Short mmCIF file of C-alpha atoms in Angstrom, two decimals:
data_model
loop_
_atom_site.label_atom_id
_atom_site.label_comp_id
_atom_site.label_asym_id
_atom_site.label_seq_id
_atom_site.Cartn_x
_atom_site.Cartn_y
_atom_site.Cartn_z
CA UNK A 1 12.85 -11.42 11.40
CA UNK A 2 9.18 -11.50 11.84
CA UNK A 3 6.03 -7.96 10.39
CA UNK A 4 5.13 -8.56 13.98
CA UNK A 5 5.55 -6.64 17.53
CA UNK A 6 5.74 -10.48 20.15
CA UNK A 7 5.37 -10.59 23.86
CA UNK A 8 5.77 -13.57 25.27
CA UNK A 9 6.80 -14.89 28.83
CA UNK A 10 9.86 -16.62 29.66
CA UNK A 11 8.20 -20.22 30.35
CA UNK A 12 6.31 -19.56 27.20
CA UNK A 13 9.70 -20.13 25.37
CA UNK A 14 11.12 -23.52 24.36
CA UNK A 15 13.91 -25.44 25.27
CA UNK A 16 15.59 -24.42 22.66
CA UNK A 17 14.82 -21.17 22.73
CA UNK A 18 15.79 -20.52 25.97
CA UNK A 19 19.42 -22.28 25.73
CA UNK A 20 20.58 -19.71 23.48
CA UNK A 21 18.58 -17.18 25.56
CA UNK A 22 20.81 -18.11 27.96
CA UNK A 23 24.48 -18.63 26.34
CA UNK A 24 24.45 -14.52 24.69
CA UNK A 25 25.18 -11.86 26.28
CA UNK A 26 22.42 -9.27 27.02
CA UNK A 27 23.37 -5.91 25.21
CA UNK A 28 23.81 -2.70 27.10
CA UNK A 29 24.52 1.26 26.28
CA UNK A 30 24.64 2.63 23.57
CA UNK A 31 24.42 -0.88 21.61
CA UNK A 32 20.73 -0.97 22.18
CA UNK A 33 19.34 2.03 20.28
CA UNK A 34 21.17 0.82 17.84
CA UNK A 35 19.51 -2.82 17.40
CA UNK A 36 16.60 -0.81 18.33
CA UNK A 37 16.57 1.97 15.50
CA UNK A 38 17.29 -1.58 13.18
CA UNK A 39 14.73 -2.73 14.35
CA UNK A 40 12.42 0.03 13.88
CA UNK A 41 13.08 0.54 10.35
CA UNK A 42 12.14 -3.11 9.60
CA UNK A 43 9.37 -3.03 11.54
CA UNK A 44 8.15 -0.20 8.87
CA UNK A 45 9.18 -1.71 6.44
CA UNK A 46 7.56 -5.08 6.70
CA UNK A 47 4.33 -3.53 7.71
CA UNK A 48 4.15 -0.80 4.32
CA UNK A 49 5.25 -5.04 3.33
CA UNK A 50 2.08 -6.59 4.46
CA UNK A 51 -0.10 -3.59 3.52
CA UNK A 52 0.35 -3.46 -0.49
CA UNK A 53 -0.37 -7.20 -0.44
CA UNK A 54 -3.66 -6.42 0.86
CA UNK A 55 -3.63 -3.53 -1.94
CA UNK A 56 -2.84 -5.79 -4.34
CA UNK A 57 -5.62 -8.59 -2.73
CA UNK A 58 -8.03 -6.51 -2.03
CA UNK A 59 -8.07 -5.79 -5.64
CA UNK A 60 -8.74 -9.15 -6.57
CA UNK A 61 -10.65 -9.30 -4.48
CA UNK A 62 -12.86 -6.47 -6.73
CA UNK A 63 -12.46 -7.81 -9.81
CA UNK A 64 -14.08 -11.48 -8.70
CA UNK A 65 -17.03 -9.54 -6.56
CA UNK A 66 -17.99 -7.05 -8.95
CA UNK A 67 -16.04 -8.86 -12.40
CA UNK A 68 -17.28 -6.72 -15.62
CA UNK A 69 -16.27 -6.44 -19.16
CA UNK A 70 -14.97 -4.15 -21.16
CA UNK A 71 -17.86 -1.60 -21.25
CA UNK A 72 -18.88 -2.03 -17.02
CA UNK A 73 -21.52 -4.18 -17.78
CA UNK A 74 -21.85 -7.05 -14.64
CA UNK A 75 -20.48 -10.47 -15.90
CA UNK A 76 -22.88 -13.65 -16.03
CA UNK A 77 -20.49 -15.25 -13.26
CA UNK A 78 -21.68 -11.77 -11.22
CA UNK A 79 -22.71 -13.53 -8.14
CA UNK A 80 -24.27 -11.52 -5.17
CA UNK A 81 -26.20 -13.37 -3.01
CA UNK A 82 -28.32 -12.17 -0.88
CA UNK A 83 -27.24 -9.12 -0.72
CA UNK A 84 -27.88 -5.64 -3.28
CA UNK A 85 -25.97 -5.61 -6.14
CA UNK A 86 -24.90 -2.06 -6.14
CA UNK A 87 -23.83 -3.49 -1.72
CA UNK A 88 -21.14 -5.93 -3.04
CA UNK A 89 -20.24 -3.84 -5.69
CA UNK A 90 -19.61 -0.61 -3.13
CA UNK A 91 -17.89 -3.04 -0.30
CA UNK A 92 -15.17 -4.83 -2.55
CA UNK A 93 -14.69 -1.29 -3.78
CA UNK A 94 -14.82 0.24 -0.25
CA UNK A 95 -11.96 -2.46 1.03
CA UNK A 96 -10.17 -1.19 -2.42
CA UNK A 97 -10.29 2.44 -1.95
CA UNK A 98 -8.85 1.92 1.10
CA UNK A 99 -6.10 -0.29 1.31
CA UNK A 100 -5.16 1.70 -1.13
CA UNK A 101 -5.22 4.74 0.74
CA UNK A 102 -4.13 2.99 3.46
CA UNK A 103 -0.49 1.44 2.32
CA UNK A 104 -0.05 5.45 0.14
CA UNK A 105 -0.37 6.97 3.51
CA UNK A 106 2.35 4.42 5.19
CA UNK A 107 4.39 4.40 2.65
CA UNK A 108 5.07 7.73 2.59
CA UNK A 109 4.72 7.91 6.64
CA UNK A 110 8.18 5.49 6.85
CA UNK A 111 9.14 7.64 3.66
CA UNK A 112 9.38 10.93 6.31
CA UNK A 113 11.35 9.09 9.18
CA UNK A 114 13.77 7.71 7.68
CA UNK A 115 14.69 10.19 6.54
CA UNK A 116 14.28 13.19 9.58
CA UNK A 117 11.15 15.10 7.81
CA UNK A 118 9.15 16.64 4.41
CA UNK A 119 12.37 19.12 4.06
CA UNK A 120 15.42 16.27 3.70
CA UNK A 121 17.03 15.22 0.23
CA UNK A 122 15.94 11.39 -0.28
CA UNK A 123 11.91 12.18 1.40
CA UNK A 124 11.84 15.28 -1.75
CA UNK A 125 12.51 12.39 -4.04
CA UNK A 126 10.38 10.32 -3.16
CA UNK A 127 7.85 12.72 -2.83
CA UNK A 128 8.75 13.97 -6.40
CA UNK A 129 6.28 11.33 -7.64
CA UNK A 130 3.16 11.22 -6.84
CA UNK A 131 3.37 15.38 -6.18
CA UNK A 132 3.82 15.04 -9.86
CA UNK A 133 0.56 13.02 -10.45
CA UNK A 134 -0.82 15.39 -8.04
CA UNK A 135 -0.67 17.97 -10.04
CA UNK A 136 -1.95 16.47 -12.99
CA UNK A 137 -4.95 16.03 -11.83
CA UNK A 138 -6.00 13.17 -12.78
CA UNK A 139 -7.00 9.63 -11.22
CA UNK A 140 -4.54 9.52 -8.80
CA UNK A 141 -5.73 13.12 -7.06
CA UNK A 142 -9.53 11.54 -8.42
CA UNK A 143 -8.77 7.76 -6.25
CA UNK A 144 -6.76 9.38 -3.05
CA UNK A 145 -9.32 12.12 -2.68
CA UNK A 146 -12.79 9.08 -2.66
CA UNK A 147 -11.57 7.34 -0.20
CA UNK A 148 -12.45 9.80 2.90
CA UNK A 149 -16.77 9.83 1.81
CA UNK A 150 -16.26 6.08 1.03
CA UNK A 151 -15.05 6.15 4.37
CA UNK A 152 -17.62 8.14 5.66
CA UNK A 153 -20.73 6.61 4.30
CA UNK A 154 -21.29 8.33 0.45
CA UNK A 155 -22.21 4.66 -2.33
CA UNK A 156 -19.46 5.99 -4.95
CA UNK A 157 -20.31 3.38 -8.18
CA UNK A 158 -23.32 3.79 -9.48
CA UNK A 159 -25.34 0.66 -9.83
CA UNK A 160 -26.87 1.18 -13.54
CA UNK A 161 -29.51 -0.78 -15.58
CA UNK A 162 -30.42 -0.52 -18.94
CA UNK A 163 -30.95 -3.16 -22.11
CA UNK A 164 -28.91 -6.12 -21.50
CA UNK A 165 -27.25 -5.85 -18.51
CA UNK A 166 -26.16 -3.87 -15.39
CA UNK A 167 -23.66 -1.10 -15.53
CA UNK A 168 -21.10 0.33 -13.36
CA UNK A 169 -19.98 3.96 -12.78
CA UNK A 170 -18.57 6.91 -11.13
CA UNK A 171 -21.20 9.08 -11.37
CA UNK A 172 -19.35 11.76 -10.70
CA UNK A 173 -22.83 14.73 -10.04
CA UNK A 174 -23.70 11.70 -7.40
CA UNK A 175 -20.68 12.66 -6.18
CA UNK A 176 -19.40 16.15 -6.57
CA UNK A 177 -23.30 15.61 -3.69
CA UNK A 178 -22.75 13.49 -1.68
CA UNK A 179 -25.30 13.25 2.09
CA UNK A 180 -23.90 14.72 5.35
CA UNK A 181 -20.48 14.97 4.12
CA UNK A 182 -18.13 17.74 2.95
CA UNK A 183 -15.15 16.21 -0.35
CA UNK A 184 -11.96 17.97 -0.18
CA UNK A 185 -11.00 20.22 -2.82
CA UNK A 186 -8.99 18.39 -4.75
CA UNK A 187 -11.82 15.88 -5.49
CA UNK A 188 -13.83 19.34 -5.75
CA UNK A 189 -11.20 20.67 -8.72
CA UNK A 190 -11.44 17.23 -9.72
CA UNK A 191 -14.95 16.88 -10.27
CA UNK A 192 -15.01 20.23 -11.75
CA UNK A 193 -12.54 19.93 -14.60
CA UNK A 194 -13.89 16.49 -15.76
CA UNK A 195 -16.49 16.92 -15.70
CA UNK A 196 -16.83 20.17 -17.84
CA UNK A 197 -14.21 17.64 -20.42
CA UNK A 198 -16.91 15.24 -20.84
CA UNK A 199 -19.42 17.75 -21.15
CA UNK A 200 -17.29 18.93 -24.53
CA UNK A 201 -17.31 15.73 -25.52
CA UNK A 202 -20.20 14.20 -25.17
CA UNK A 203 -23.41 17.67 -24.47
CA UNK A 204 -26.16 15.34 -23.82
CA UNK A 205 -24.84 13.15 -21.84
CA UNK A 206 -24.02 12.96 -17.54
CA UNK A 207 -20.57 13.28 -16.34
CA UNK A 208 -18.77 9.74 -14.91
CA UNK A 209 -16.43 7.54 -15.27
CA UNK A 210 -15.79 4.43 -16.17
CA UNK A 211 -15.02 1.35 -13.05
CA UNK A 212 -13.45 -1.14 -14.17
CA UNK A 213 -10.47 1.06 -16.20
CA UNK A 214 -10.28 4.21 -13.79
CA UNK A 215 -9.67 1.09 -11.16
CA UNK A 216 -7.40 -0.92 -13.71
CA UNK A 217 -4.91 2.45 -13.69
CA UNK A 218 -5.80 3.20 -10.35
CA UNK A 219 -4.11 -0.16 -9.13
CA UNK A 220 -1.23 0.40 -11.57
CA UNK A 221 -0.34 3.66 -10.43
CA UNK A 222 0.38 2.19 -6.64
CA UNK A 223 1.99 -0.50 -8.51
CA UNK A 224 3.99 2.01 -9.64
CA UNK A 225 5.00 4.55 -6.65
CA UNK A 226 5.49 1.18 -4.24
CA UNK A 227 8.03 0.19 -6.27
CA UNK A 228 9.09 3.58 -6.09
CA UNK A 229 8.97 3.72 -2.77
CA UNK A 230 11.46 -0.03 -2.94
CA UNK A 231 13.84 1.76 -4.67
CA UNK A 232 13.87 5.02 -2.40
CA UNK A 233 14.09 3.04 1.06
CA UNK A 234 17.05 1.01 0.49
CA UNK A 235 19.67 3.20 1.11
CA UNK A 236 18.06 3.60 4.33
CA UNK A 237 17.60 0.18 4.97
CA UNK A 238 21.35 -0.72 4.00
CA UNK A 239 22.57 2.11 6.41
CA UNK A 240 20.78 0.79 9.61
CA UNK A 241 21.70 -3.27 9.31
CA UNK A 242 25.42 -2.00 7.89
CA UNK A 243 25.42 -0.48 11.56
CA UNK A 244 24.23 -3.06 13.18
CA UNK A 245 26.54 -5.26 11.18
CA UNK A 246 30.42 -3.70 12.92
CA UNK A 247 28.79 -3.61 16.01
CA UNK A 248 28.24 -7.51 15.79
CA UNK A 249 30.88 -8.29 14.33
CA UNK A 250 33.09 -6.74 16.73
CA UNK A 251 31.04 -8.38 19.51
CA UNK A 252 30.35 -12.22 19.18
CA UNK A 253 29.16 -12.53 22.82
CA UNK A 254 25.42 -10.57 21.94
CA UNK A 255 24.80 -13.02 18.64
CA UNK A 256 22.55 -15.59 19.43
CA UNK A 257 21.62 -18.33 18.25
CA UNK A 258 18.60 -20.03 17.91
CA UNK A 259 18.77 -23.14 15.29
CA UNK A 260 19.62 -21.42 12.33
CA UNK A 261 16.87 -17.98 13.80
CA UNK A 262 20.66 -15.38 14.81
CA UNK A 263 19.50 -12.90 17.17
CA UNK A 264 19.97 -9.98 20.24
CA UNK A 265 18.44 -10.09 23.31
CA UNK A 266 18.45 -5.75 25.37
CA UNK A 267 16.41 -5.65 28.16
CA UNK A 268 13.83 -1.92 28.78
CA UNK A 269 12.57 -1.92 31.67
CA UNK A 270 11.56 -5.27 32.80
CA UNK A 271 11.21 -7.01 30.14
CA UNK A 272 13.54 -8.40 26.89
CA UNK A 273 13.30 -7.22 24.14
CA UNK A 274 14.13 -10.57 21.55
CA UNK A 275 15.45 -9.26 17.65
CA UNK A 276 15.45 -12.19 15.57
CA UNK A 277 16.48 -13.21 12.29
CA UNK A 278 19.69 -10.79 11.72
CA UNK A 279 20.34 -13.92 9.21
CA UNK A 280 18.38 -12.91 6.70
CA UNK A 281 20.25 -9.72 4.73
CA UNK A 282 16.90 -7.56 4.36
CA UNK A 283 18.54 -5.65 0.98
CA UNK A 284 19.33 -8.39 -0.90
CA UNK A 285 15.22 -9.26 0.07
CA UNK A 286 14.43 -5.63 -1.28
CA UNK A 287 16.51 -6.83 -4.26
CA UNK A 288 14.24 -9.59 -4.70
CA UNK A 289 11.00 -8.03 -4.10
CA UNK A 290 11.96 -4.67 -6.23
CA UNK A 291 11.69 -7.84 -8.96
CA UNK A 292 8.25 -8.90 -7.83
CA UNK A 293 7.54 -6.02 -8.16
CA UNK A 294 8.33 -4.55 -11.10
CA UNK A 295 6.74 -7.80 -12.66
CA UNK A 296 3.45 -6.92 -11.05
CA UNK A 297 3.74 -3.98 -12.60
CA UNK A 298 4.88 -5.25 -16.44
CA UNK A 299 0.92 -6.97 -16.20
CA UNK A 300 -0.90 -3.79 -14.86
CA UNK A 301 0.95 -2.08 -17.86
CA UNK A 302 0.23 -4.68 -19.92
CA UNK A 303 -2.86 -5.11 -19.37
CA UNK A 304 -3.93 -1.03 -19.16
CA UNK A 305 -2.43 -1.80 -22.83
CA UNK A 306 -4.85 -4.29 -24.55
CA UNK A 307 -8.19 -2.71 -23.15
CA UNK A 308 -9.88 -1.01 -26.10
CA UNK A 309 -11.78 2.02 -23.88
CA UNK A 310 -15.21 2.52 -25.51
CA UNK A 311 -17.67 5.66 -23.80
CA UNK A 312 -20.85 3.59 -24.43
#
Protein backbone atom coordinates (compact mmCIF):
# COMPACT_ATOMS: atom_id res chain seq x y z
CA UNK A 1 0.00 0.00 0.00
CA UNK A 2 1.24 3.48 -0.86
CA UNK A 3 2.11 5.85 1.95
CA UNK A 4 0.27 8.70 0.26
CA UNK A 5 -3.22 9.20 -1.16
CA UNK A 6 -3.37 9.98 -4.87
CA UNK A 7 -6.16 11.33 -7.08
CA UNK A 8 -5.88 10.14 -10.69
CA UNK A 9 -8.41 10.85 -13.49
CA UNK A 10 -9.76 7.67 -15.05
CA UNK A 11 -8.33 8.77 -18.40
CA UNK A 12 -4.83 8.59 -16.88
CA UNK A 13 -5.20 5.00 -15.67
CA UNK A 14 -3.21 2.42 -17.66
CA UNK A 15 -4.91 -0.10 -19.93
CA UNK A 16 -4.15 -2.93 -17.53
CA UNK A 17 -5.54 -0.86 -14.68
CA UNK A 18 -8.76 -0.10 -16.54
CA UNK A 19 -9.14 -3.76 -17.45
CA UNK A 20 -8.67 -4.77 -13.81
CA UNK A 21 -11.20 -2.17 -12.64
CA UNK A 22 -13.80 -3.40 -15.11
CA UNK A 23 -13.56 -6.95 -13.74
CA UNK A 24 -14.17 -6.15 -10.09
CA UNK A 25 -17.33 -5.36 -8.13
CA UNK A 26 -17.27 -2.21 -6.03
CA UNK A 27 -17.76 -2.55 -2.30
CA UNK A 28 -21.10 -1.49 -0.87
CA UNK A 29 -22.87 -0.75 2.40
CA UNK A 30 -21.00 -1.79 5.57
CA UNK A 31 -18.19 -3.33 3.52
CA UNK A 32 -17.10 0.16 2.51
CA UNK A 33 -16.54 1.12 6.15
CA UNK A 34 -14.35 -1.94 6.70
CA UNK A 35 -12.13 -0.97 3.77
CA UNK A 36 -12.01 2.69 4.81
CA UNK A 37 -11.09 1.72 8.36
CA UNK A 38 -8.23 -0.44 7.10
CA UNK A 39 -7.07 2.33 4.74
CA UNK A 40 -7.12 4.85 7.60
CA UNK A 41 -5.18 2.49 9.85
CA UNK A 42 -2.47 1.84 7.29
CA UNK A 43 -2.18 5.48 6.27
CA UNK A 44 -1.43 6.40 9.90
CA UNK A 45 1.16 3.64 10.11
CA UNK A 46 2.93 4.60 6.88
CA UNK A 47 2.94 8.31 7.64
CA UNK A 48 4.62 7.56 10.97
CA UNK A 49 7.04 5.24 9.16
CA UNK A 50 8.00 8.09 6.85
CA UNK A 51 8.38 10.62 9.66
CA UNK A 52 10.70 8.27 11.54
CA UNK A 53 12.86 7.82 8.44
CA UNK A 54 12.99 11.61 8.05
CA UNK A 55 14.13 11.85 11.66
CA UNK A 56 16.95 9.34 11.05
CA UNK A 57 17.96 11.22 7.90
CA UNK A 58 18.00 14.54 9.78
CA UNK A 59 20.32 13.07 12.42
CA UNK A 60 22.75 11.89 9.75
CA UNK A 61 22.59 15.35 8.17
CA UNK A 62 23.28 16.95 11.55
CA UNK A 63 26.41 14.82 11.91
CA UNK A 64 27.48 15.66 8.37
CA UNK A 65 26.82 19.39 8.54
CA UNK A 66 28.04 19.93 12.12
CA UNK A 67 30.78 17.32 12.66
CA UNK A 68 32.46 17.58 16.03
CA UNK A 69 34.70 15.49 18.25
CA UNK A 70 33.96 14.17 21.74
CA UNK A 71 34.88 17.54 23.22
CA UNK A 72 32.31 19.19 20.93
CA UNK A 73 34.94 20.97 18.84
CA UNK A 74 34.08 21.36 15.17
CA UNK A 75 36.27 19.02 13.12
CA UNK A 76 38.38 19.91 10.13
CA UNK A 77 35.63 18.41 7.94
CA UNK A 78 33.31 21.29 8.78
CA UNK A 79 32.47 23.17 5.59
CA UNK A 80 30.06 26.08 6.18
CA UNK A 81 30.48 27.43 2.66
CA UNK A 82 29.39 31.05 2.37
CA UNK A 83 27.44 30.87 5.64
CA UNK A 84 28.63 31.35 9.20
CA UNK A 85 29.24 28.38 11.48
CA UNK A 86 26.42 29.62 13.71
CA UNK A 87 23.97 29.59 10.79
CA UNK A 88 24.88 26.11 9.55
CA UNK A 89 24.97 24.45 12.96
CA UNK A 90 21.68 25.93 14.14
CA UNK A 91 20.02 25.21 10.81
CA UNK A 92 21.05 21.56 10.95
CA UNK A 93 20.01 21.25 14.58
CA UNK A 94 16.68 22.95 13.88
CA UNK A 95 15.87 20.35 11.21
CA UNK A 96 16.85 17.53 13.56
CA UNK A 97 14.83 18.70 16.55
CA UNK A 98 11.78 19.46 14.38
CA UNK A 99 11.89 16.02 12.75
CA UNK A 100 12.13 14.43 16.20
CA UNK A 101 9.14 16.33 17.56
CA UNK A 102 7.14 15.55 14.41
CA UNK A 103 7.49 11.80 14.77
CA UNK A 104 7.02 11.85 18.56
CA UNK A 105 3.77 13.81 18.31
CA UNK A 106 2.59 11.67 15.38
CA UNK A 107 3.11 8.46 17.34
CA UNK A 108 1.08 9.82 20.23
CA UNK A 109 -1.75 10.95 17.91
CA UNK A 110 -1.85 7.58 16.11
CA UNK A 111 -2.00 5.63 19.36
CA UNK A 112 -4.83 7.85 20.59
CA UNK A 113 -6.72 7.34 17.32
CA UNK A 114 -6.10 3.58 17.10
CA UNK A 115 -7.36 2.80 20.57
CA UNK A 116 -10.14 5.35 21.08
CA UNK A 117 -8.59 7.99 23.29
CA UNK A 118 -6.05 8.62 26.01
CA UNK A 119 -7.96 6.70 28.67
CA UNK A 120 -7.84 3.37 26.82
CA UNK A 121 -5.72 0.57 28.25
CA UNK A 122 -3.64 0.21 25.07
CA UNK A 123 -2.89 3.95 24.87
CA UNK A 124 -1.90 4.08 28.53
CA UNK A 125 0.42 1.12 27.97
CA UNK A 126 2.15 3.06 25.19
CA UNK A 127 2.26 6.26 27.23
CA UNK A 128 4.13 4.62 30.11
CA UNK A 129 7.48 4.97 28.34
CA UNK A 130 7.46 8.64 27.24
CA UNK A 131 5.69 9.71 30.45
CA UNK A 132 8.42 8.04 32.51
CA UNK A 133 10.99 10.15 30.66
CA UNK A 134 8.96 13.28 31.37
CA UNK A 135 8.74 12.34 35.02
CA UNK A 136 12.52 12.01 35.18
CA UNK A 137 12.85 15.53 33.80
CA UNK A 138 16.01 14.72 31.86
CA UNK A 139 17.33 15.18 28.33
CA UNK A 140 14.10 13.94 26.74
CA UNK A 141 12.17 16.85 28.29
CA UNK A 142 14.87 19.35 27.30
CA UNK A 143 14.99 18.28 23.66
CA UNK A 144 11.24 17.78 23.29
CA UNK A 145 10.50 21.24 24.66
CA UNK A 146 13.36 22.87 22.72
CA UNK A 147 11.53 22.50 19.39
CA UNK A 148 9.11 25.37 20.03
CA UNK A 149 11.82 27.96 20.81
CA UNK A 150 13.67 26.85 17.68
CA UNK A 151 10.51 27.17 15.58
CA UNK A 152 9.98 30.68 16.94
CA UNK A 153 13.37 32.00 15.97
CA UNK A 154 15.56 31.19 18.96
CA UNK A 155 19.19 30.27 18.29
CA UNK A 156 19.81 27.55 20.85
CA UNK A 157 23.22 26.16 19.88
CA UNK A 158 26.11 28.32 21.02
CA UNK A 159 29.19 28.43 18.78
CA UNK A 160 32.11 29.37 21.00
CA UNK A 161 35.56 30.30 19.59
CA UNK A 162 38.32 28.92 21.81
CA UNK A 163 42.07 28.44 21.52
CA UNK A 164 42.55 25.46 19.27
CA UNK A 165 39.09 25.36 17.75
CA UNK A 166 35.40 26.17 17.92
CA UNK A 167 33.17 24.47 20.47
CA UNK A 168 29.43 23.75 20.19
CA UNK A 169 27.20 23.58 23.25
CA UNK A 170 23.75 24.26 24.67
CA UNK A 171 24.24 27.32 26.88
CA UNK A 172 21.51 27.02 29.50
CA UNK A 173 21.78 30.68 30.54
CA UNK A 174 21.09 31.76 26.97
CA UNK A 175 18.23 29.30 26.47
CA UNK A 176 16.73 30.39 29.80
CA UNK A 177 16.41 33.94 28.48
CA UNK A 178 14.64 33.66 25.09
CA UNK A 179 14.06 36.73 22.95
CA UNK A 180 10.40 37.63 22.29
CA UNK A 181 9.25 34.15 23.28
CA UNK A 182 7.93 32.52 26.45
CA UNK A 183 9.46 29.14 27.19
CA UNK A 184 7.40 26.27 28.60
CA UNK A 185 7.23 25.42 32.29
CA UNK A 186 8.82 22.02 31.57
CA UNK A 187 11.82 23.64 29.87
CA UNK A 188 12.10 26.23 32.65
CA UNK A 189 12.09 23.51 35.31
CA UNK A 190 14.73 21.47 33.48
CA UNK A 191 17.05 24.44 33.04
CA UNK A 192 16.74 25.48 36.69
CA UNK A 193 17.38 22.01 38.12
CA UNK A 194 20.17 21.17 35.66
CA UNK A 195 21.90 24.53 36.14
CA UNK A 196 21.84 24.07 39.90
CA UNK A 197 23.30 20.57 39.56
CA UNK A 198 26.10 21.79 37.27
CA UNK A 199 26.95 24.71 39.55
CA UNK A 200 27.15 22.28 42.45
CA UNK A 201 30.01 20.53 40.64
CA UNK A 202 31.58 23.45 38.79
CA UNK A 203 30.50 26.69 40.51
CA UNK A 204 32.79 28.86 38.38
CA UNK A 205 31.68 27.53 34.99
CA UNK A 206 28.58 28.63 33.06
CA UNK A 207 25.99 25.82 32.95
CA UNK A 208 25.79 24.10 29.59
CA UNK A 209 25.07 20.73 28.00
CA UNK A 210 27.40 18.95 25.60
CA UNK A 211 26.23 19.17 22.00
CA UNK A 212 27.30 15.85 20.53
CA UNK A 213 26.42 13.61 23.46
CA UNK A 214 23.03 15.27 24.11
CA UNK A 215 22.01 14.80 20.46
CA UNK A 216 23.28 11.24 20.45
CA UNK A 217 21.35 10.36 23.60
CA UNK A 218 18.13 11.92 22.34
CA UNK A 219 18.53 10.10 19.01
CA UNK A 220 18.66 6.83 20.95
CA UNK A 221 15.55 7.70 22.95
CA UNK A 222 13.46 8.47 19.87
CA UNK A 223 14.49 5.16 18.28
CA UNK A 224 13.53 3.38 21.49
CA UNK A 225 10.15 5.11 21.50
CA UNK A 226 9.48 4.15 17.88
CA UNK A 227 10.34 0.51 18.61
CA UNK A 228 7.85 0.67 21.49
CA UNK A 229 5.27 2.25 19.18
CA UNK A 230 5.58 -0.57 16.64
CA UNK A 231 5.00 -3.15 19.36
CA UNK A 232 1.94 -1.30 20.66
CA UNK A 233 0.34 -0.74 17.23
CA UNK A 234 0.62 -4.32 16.02
CA UNK A 235 -2.60 -5.60 17.74
CA UNK A 236 -4.73 -2.87 16.19
CA UNK A 237 -3.30 -3.34 12.72
CA UNK A 238 -3.72 -7.11 13.02
CA UNK A 239 -7.37 -6.61 14.02
CA UNK A 240 -8.07 -4.25 11.09
CA UNK A 241 -6.40 -6.67 8.69
CA UNK A 242 -8.32 -9.67 10.04
CA UNK A 243 -11.64 -7.85 9.62
CA UNK A 244 -10.79 -7.00 6.01
CA UNK A 245 -9.63 -10.53 5.21
CA UNK A 246 -12.76 -12.05 6.73
CA UNK A 247 -14.92 -9.86 4.52
CA UNK A 248 -12.96 -10.54 1.33
CA UNK A 249 -12.83 -14.29 1.94
CA UNK A 250 -16.64 -14.34 1.71
CA UNK A 251 -16.87 -12.00 -1.28
CA UNK A 252 -14.29 -12.82 -3.93
CA UNK A 253 -16.17 -10.59 -6.37
CA UNK A 254 -14.79 -7.57 -4.50
CA UNK A 255 -11.16 -8.62 -5.04
CA UNK A 256 -9.29 -7.29 -8.06
CA UNK A 257 -5.80 -7.94 -9.35
CA UNK A 258 -3.63 -5.71 -11.52
CA UNK A 259 -0.61 -7.82 -12.36
CA UNK A 260 0.66 -8.80 -8.89
CA UNK A 261 -1.21 -6.09 -6.97
CA UNK A 262 -4.37 -6.97 -5.04
CA UNK A 263 -6.99 -4.26 -4.60
CA UNK A 264 -10.61 -3.37 -3.83
CA UNK A 265 -12.70 -0.45 -5.07
CA UNK A 266 -15.31 1.52 -3.17
CA UNK A 267 -17.42 4.56 -4.15
CA UNK A 268 -17.46 7.83 -2.25
CA UNK A 269 -19.60 10.55 -3.76
CA UNK A 270 -18.76 10.79 -7.46
CA UNK A 271 -15.31 9.24 -6.95
CA UNK A 272 -14.08 5.67 -6.95
CA UNK A 273 -11.37 4.87 -4.40
CA UNK A 274 -8.87 2.09 -5.03
CA UNK A 275 -7.31 0.47 -1.98
CA UNK A 276 -4.35 -1.53 -3.25
CA UNK A 277 -1.35 -3.38 -1.90
CA UNK A 278 -3.59 -5.89 -0.16
CA UNK A 279 -1.32 -8.76 -1.15
CA UNK A 280 1.11 -7.49 1.50
CA UNK A 281 0.65 -8.74 5.06
CA UNK A 282 1.10 -5.62 7.24
CA UNK A 283 1.74 -7.66 10.40
CA UNK A 284 4.72 -9.38 8.77
CA UNK A 285 5.93 -5.98 7.56
CA UNK A 286 5.69 -4.51 11.07
CA UNK A 287 7.66 -7.40 12.54
CA UNK A 288 10.31 -6.98 9.86
CA UNK A 289 10.42 -3.26 10.54
CA UNK A 290 10.70 -3.93 14.28
CA UNK A 291 13.80 -6.07 13.74
CA UNK A 292 15.40 -3.30 11.69
CA UNK A 293 14.59 -0.65 14.29
CA UNK A 294 15.84 -2.80 17.18
CA UNK A 295 19.10 -3.26 15.28
CA UNK A 296 19.29 0.52 14.84
CA UNK A 297 18.63 0.95 18.55
CA UNK A 298 21.37 -1.53 19.43
CA UNK A 299 23.86 0.41 17.31
CA UNK A 300 22.82 3.70 18.93
CA UNK A 301 23.31 2.20 22.40
CA UNK A 302 26.77 0.96 21.42
CA UNK A 303 27.69 4.41 20.15
CA UNK A 304 26.68 5.93 23.48
CA UNK A 305 28.68 3.40 25.47
CA UNK A 306 31.76 4.13 23.38
CA UNK A 307 31.56 7.83 24.26
CA UNK A 308 33.85 8.77 27.13
CA UNK A 309 32.65 12.17 28.18
CA UNK A 310 34.58 14.67 30.17
CA UNK A 311 33.64 18.24 30.91
CA UNK A 312 36.32 20.54 29.43
